[in-house]
Amino acid sequence: MLISWLHLISLAAYLGSVVGLWCIVVPALSAVRDHEGQLILLARSLKYYNPFQTAALGVLVLSGAFQLTELKAAYRELFIKELGVILGWKLILSFVLIVFSTYQSMAVGHRFVRRYEAGESFSPQELQAVTRKLKITTLTILLLAVVTLWLGVQLRGR
């Protein structure tokens, strides 16, 4: 029961962070008119977003794995027959979600923050490229998360 609550809380934290990036940070960037202000806003936002998102996803994956172990014990030999197809798709989509989330956090966000804090300058085109990557990965992550969540609900309903 505790693992189920941990899973739900980490799901809410993870989705909340991704939705927050899309609904708060991205629109705020376009509201700030000067280039330096946009850099400061994005660097400060990503400095908190990246570790929070990564930690929430880690707890989500681990709590899901614990629940899967309990489910496997309950179904025993019927496990694959009853849940195999849905579970297979959920695991595949979860893996892709983890890849996109890690790419967004480490390859885009962390790299940007590290360069900014090192004092490197960014041209408006570079900032636009980072913002575009964040938008694309965020939408992809949200789509994958919704489908994965739906598959999880289907598993629980069985």
CSV table of C-alpha atoms in Angstrom, one decimal:
chain,number,residue,atom,x,y,z
A,1,MET,CA,0.0,0.0,0.0
A,2,LEU,CA,2.8,2.4,0.9
A,3,ILE,CA,4.5,1.7,-2.5
A,4,SER,CA,1.3,2.5,-4.3
A,5,TRP,CA,1.1,5.9,-2.6
A,6,LEU,CA,4.8,6.5,-3.3
A,7,HIS,CA,4.2,5.6,-6.9
A,8,LEU,CA,1.3,8.0,-7.2
A,9,ILE,CA,3.1,10.9,-5.4
A,10,SER,CA,6.2,10.4,-7.6
A,11,LEU,CA,3.9,10.3,-10.7
A,12,ALA,CA,2.3,13.6,-9.7
A,13,ALA,CA,5.7,15.2,-9.0
A,14,TYR,CA,7.1,14.0,-12.3
A,15,LEU,CA,4.1,15.0,-14.4
A,16,GLY,CA,3.8,18.3,-12.4
A,17,SER,CA,7.4,19.2,-13.2
A,18,VAL,CA,7.0,18.4,-16.9
A,19,VAL,CA,3.7,20.3,-17.1
A,20,GLY,CA,5.3,23.2,-15.1
A,21,LEU,CA,8.1,23.4,-17.6
A,22,TRP,CA,5.6,23.6,-20.5
A,23,CYS,CA,3.0,25.8,-18.9
A,24,ILE,CA,5.2,28.2,-16.8
A,25,VAL,CA,8.8,28.3,-17.9
A,26,VAL,CA,8.3,28.2,-21.7
A,27,PRO,CA,5.6,31.0,-21.7
A,28,ALA,CA,7.7,33.1,-19.2
A,29,LEU,CA,10.6,32.9,-21.6
A,30,SER,CA,8.7,34.6,-24.4
A,31,ALA,CA,7.3,37.2,-21.9
A,32,VAL,CA,10.9,38.3,-21.0
A,33,ARG,CA,12.0,40.6,-23.8
A,34,ASP,CA,15.8,41.0,-23.1
A,35,HIS,CA,18.2,38.2,-24.0
A,36,GLU,CA,20.1,38.2,-20.7
A,37,GLY,CA,16.8,38.0,-18.8
A,38,GLN,CA,15.8,35.0,-20.8
A,39,LEU,CA,19.1,33.3,-20.1
A,40,ILE,CA,18.8,34.0,-16.3
A,41,LEU,CA,15.2,32.7,-16.2
A,42,LEU,CA,16.0,29.5,-18.1
A,43,ALA,CA,19.2,28.7,-16.2
A,44,ARG,CA,17.5,29.3,-12.8
A,45,SER,CA,14.5,27.2,-13.8
A,46,LEU,CA,16.4,24.3,-15.2
A,47,LYS,CA,18.8,24.3,-12.2
A,48,TYR,CA,15.9,23.2,-10.0
A,49,TYR,CA,13.8,21.4,-12.6
A,50,ASN,CA,16.5,18.9,-13.8
A,51,PRO,CA,17.3,17.3,-10.4
A,52,PHE,CA,13.6,17.3,-9.4
A,53,GLN,CA,12.4,15.7,-12.6
A,54,THR,CA,15.2,13.1,-12.5
A,55,ALA,CA,14.6,12.2,-8.9
A,56,ALA,CA,10.8,11.9,-9.4
A,57,LEU,CA,11.3,9.7,-12.4
A,58,GLY,CA,13.7,7.5,-10.5
A,59,VAL,CA,11.3,7.0,-7.6
A,60,LEU,CA,8.5,6.4,-10.1
A,61,VAL,CA,10.5,3.7,-11.9
A,62,LEU,CA,11.6,2.0,-8.7
A,63,SER,CA,8.2,2.0,-7.1
A,64,GLY,CA,6.7,0.7,-10.3
A,65,ALA,CA,9.2,-2.1,-10.3
A,66,PHE,CA,8.3,-3.0,-6.7
A,67,GLN,CA,4.6,-3.1,-7.6
A,68,LEU,CA,5.3,-5.3,-10.6
A,69,THR,CA,7.1,-7.8,-8.4
A,70,GLU,CA,4.0,-7.9,-6.1
A,71,LEU,CA,1.7,-8.3,-9.2
A,72,LYS,CA,3.9,-11.1,-10.5
A,73,ALA,CA,3.6,-12.9,-7.2
A,74,ALA,CA,-0.2,-12.5,-7.1
A,75,TYR,CA,-0.8,-13.8,-10.7
A,76,ARG,CA,1.9,-16.5,-10.7
A,77,GLU,CA,1.7,-18.6,-13.8
A,78,LEU,CA,-1.1,-16.5,-15.3
A,79,PHE,CA,1.1,-13.3,-15.2
A,80,ILE,CA,2.3,-13.4,-18.8
A,81,LYS,CA,-1.1,-14.6,-20.1
A,82,GLU,CA,-3.1,-12.0,-18.4
A,83,LEU,CA,-0.8,-9.0,-18.4
A,84,GLY,CA,1.9,-9.7,-21.0
A,85,VAL,CA,0.8,-7.6,-23.9
A,86,ILE,CA,-0.2,-4.5,-21.9
A,87,LEU,CA,2.8,-4.8,-19.7
A,88,GLY,CA,5.2,-5.3,-22.6
A,89,TRP,CA,3.9,-2.0,-24.2
A,90,LYS,CA,4.1,-0.2,-20.9
A,91,LEU,CA,7.7,-1.3,-20.4
A,92,ILE,CA,8.7,-0.3,-23.9
A,93,LEU,CA,7.1,3.1,-23.6
A,94,SER,CA,8.6,3.6,-20.1
A,95,PHE,CA,12.0,2.9,-21.5
A,96,VAL,CA,11.5,5.4,-24.3
A,97,LEU,CA,10.1,7.9,-21.8
A,98,ILE,CA,13.2,7.5,-19.6
A,99,VAL,CA,15.5,8.0,-22.6
A,100,PHE,CA,13.7,11.3,-23.6
A,101,SER,CA,13.6,12.5,-20.1
A,102,THR,CA,17.3,11.8,-19.5
A,103,TYR,CA,18.1,13.5,-22.8
A,104,GLN,CA,16.1,16.6,-21.8
A,105,SER,CA,17.5,16.8,-18.4
A,106,MET,CA,21.1,15.9,-19.0
A,107,ALA,CA,21.9,16.6,-22.7
A,108,VAL,CA,19.8,19.8,-23.0
A,109,GLY,CA,19.1,21.2,-19.5
A,110,HIS,CA,22.2,20.3,-17.5
A,111,ARG,CA,24.5,21.2,-20.4
A,112,PHE,CA,22.9,24.6,-20.8
A,113,VAL,CA,23.1,25.4,-17.0
A,114,ARG,CA,26.7,24.2,-16.8
A,115,ARG,CA,27.7,26.4,-19.7
A,116,TYR,CA,25.8,29.4,-18.4
A,117,GLU,CA,27.3,29.1,-14.9
A,118,ALA,CA,30.7,28.8,-16.4
A,119,GLY,CA,30.2,32.3,-17.9
A,120,GLU,CA,29.9,31.2,-21.6
A,121,SER,CA,27.8,33.5,-23.7
A,122,PHE,CA,24.8,32.4,-25.7
A,123,SER,CA,23.6,33.9,-29.0
A,124,PRO,CA,19.9,34.4,-29.4
A,125,GLN,CA,20.0,31.6,-32.0
A,126,GLU,CA,21.6,29.2,-29.4
A,127,LEU,CA,19.0,30.1,-26.8
A,128,GLN,CA,16.3,29.6,-29.4
A,129,ALA,CA,17.7,26.2,-30.2
A,130,VAL,CA,17.8,25.1,-26.6
A,131,THR,CA,14.2,26.4,-26.1
A,132,ARG,CA,13.1,24.5,-29.2
A,133,LYS,CA,14.7,21.3,-27.9
A,134,LEU,CA,13.0,21.7,-24.6
A,135,LYS,CA,9.6,22.3,-26.2
A,136,ILE,CA,9.9,19.2,-28.5
A,137,THR,CA,11.2,16.9,-25.7
A,138,THR,CA,8.6,18.2,-23.3
A,139,LEU,CA,5.7,17.5,-25.7
A,140,THR,CA,7.1,14.1,-26.5
A,141,ILE,CA,7.5,13.3,-22.8
A,142,LEU,CA,4.0,14.4,-22.0
A,143,LEU,CA,2.6,12.2,-24.8
A,144,LEU,CA,4.6,9.2,-23.7
A,145,ALA,CA,3.6,9.8,-20.1
A,146,VAL,CA,-0.1,10.0,-20.9
A,147,VAL,CA,0.0,6.7,-22.9
A,148,THR,CA,2.1,5.0,-20.3
A,149,LEU,CA,-0.2,6.2,-17.5
A,150,TRP,CA,-3.2,4.9,-19.5
A,151,LEU,CA,-1.5,1.5,-19.9
A,152,GLY,CA,-0.8,1.5,-16.1
A,153,VAL,CA,-4.5,2.1,-15.4
A,154,GLN,CA,-5.4,-0.8,-17.7
A,155,LEU,CA,-3.0,-3.0,-15.8
A,156,ARG,CA,-4.6,-2.0,-12.5
A,157,GLY,CA,-8.1,-2.7,-13.9
A,158,ARG,CA,-7.3,-6.4,-14.5
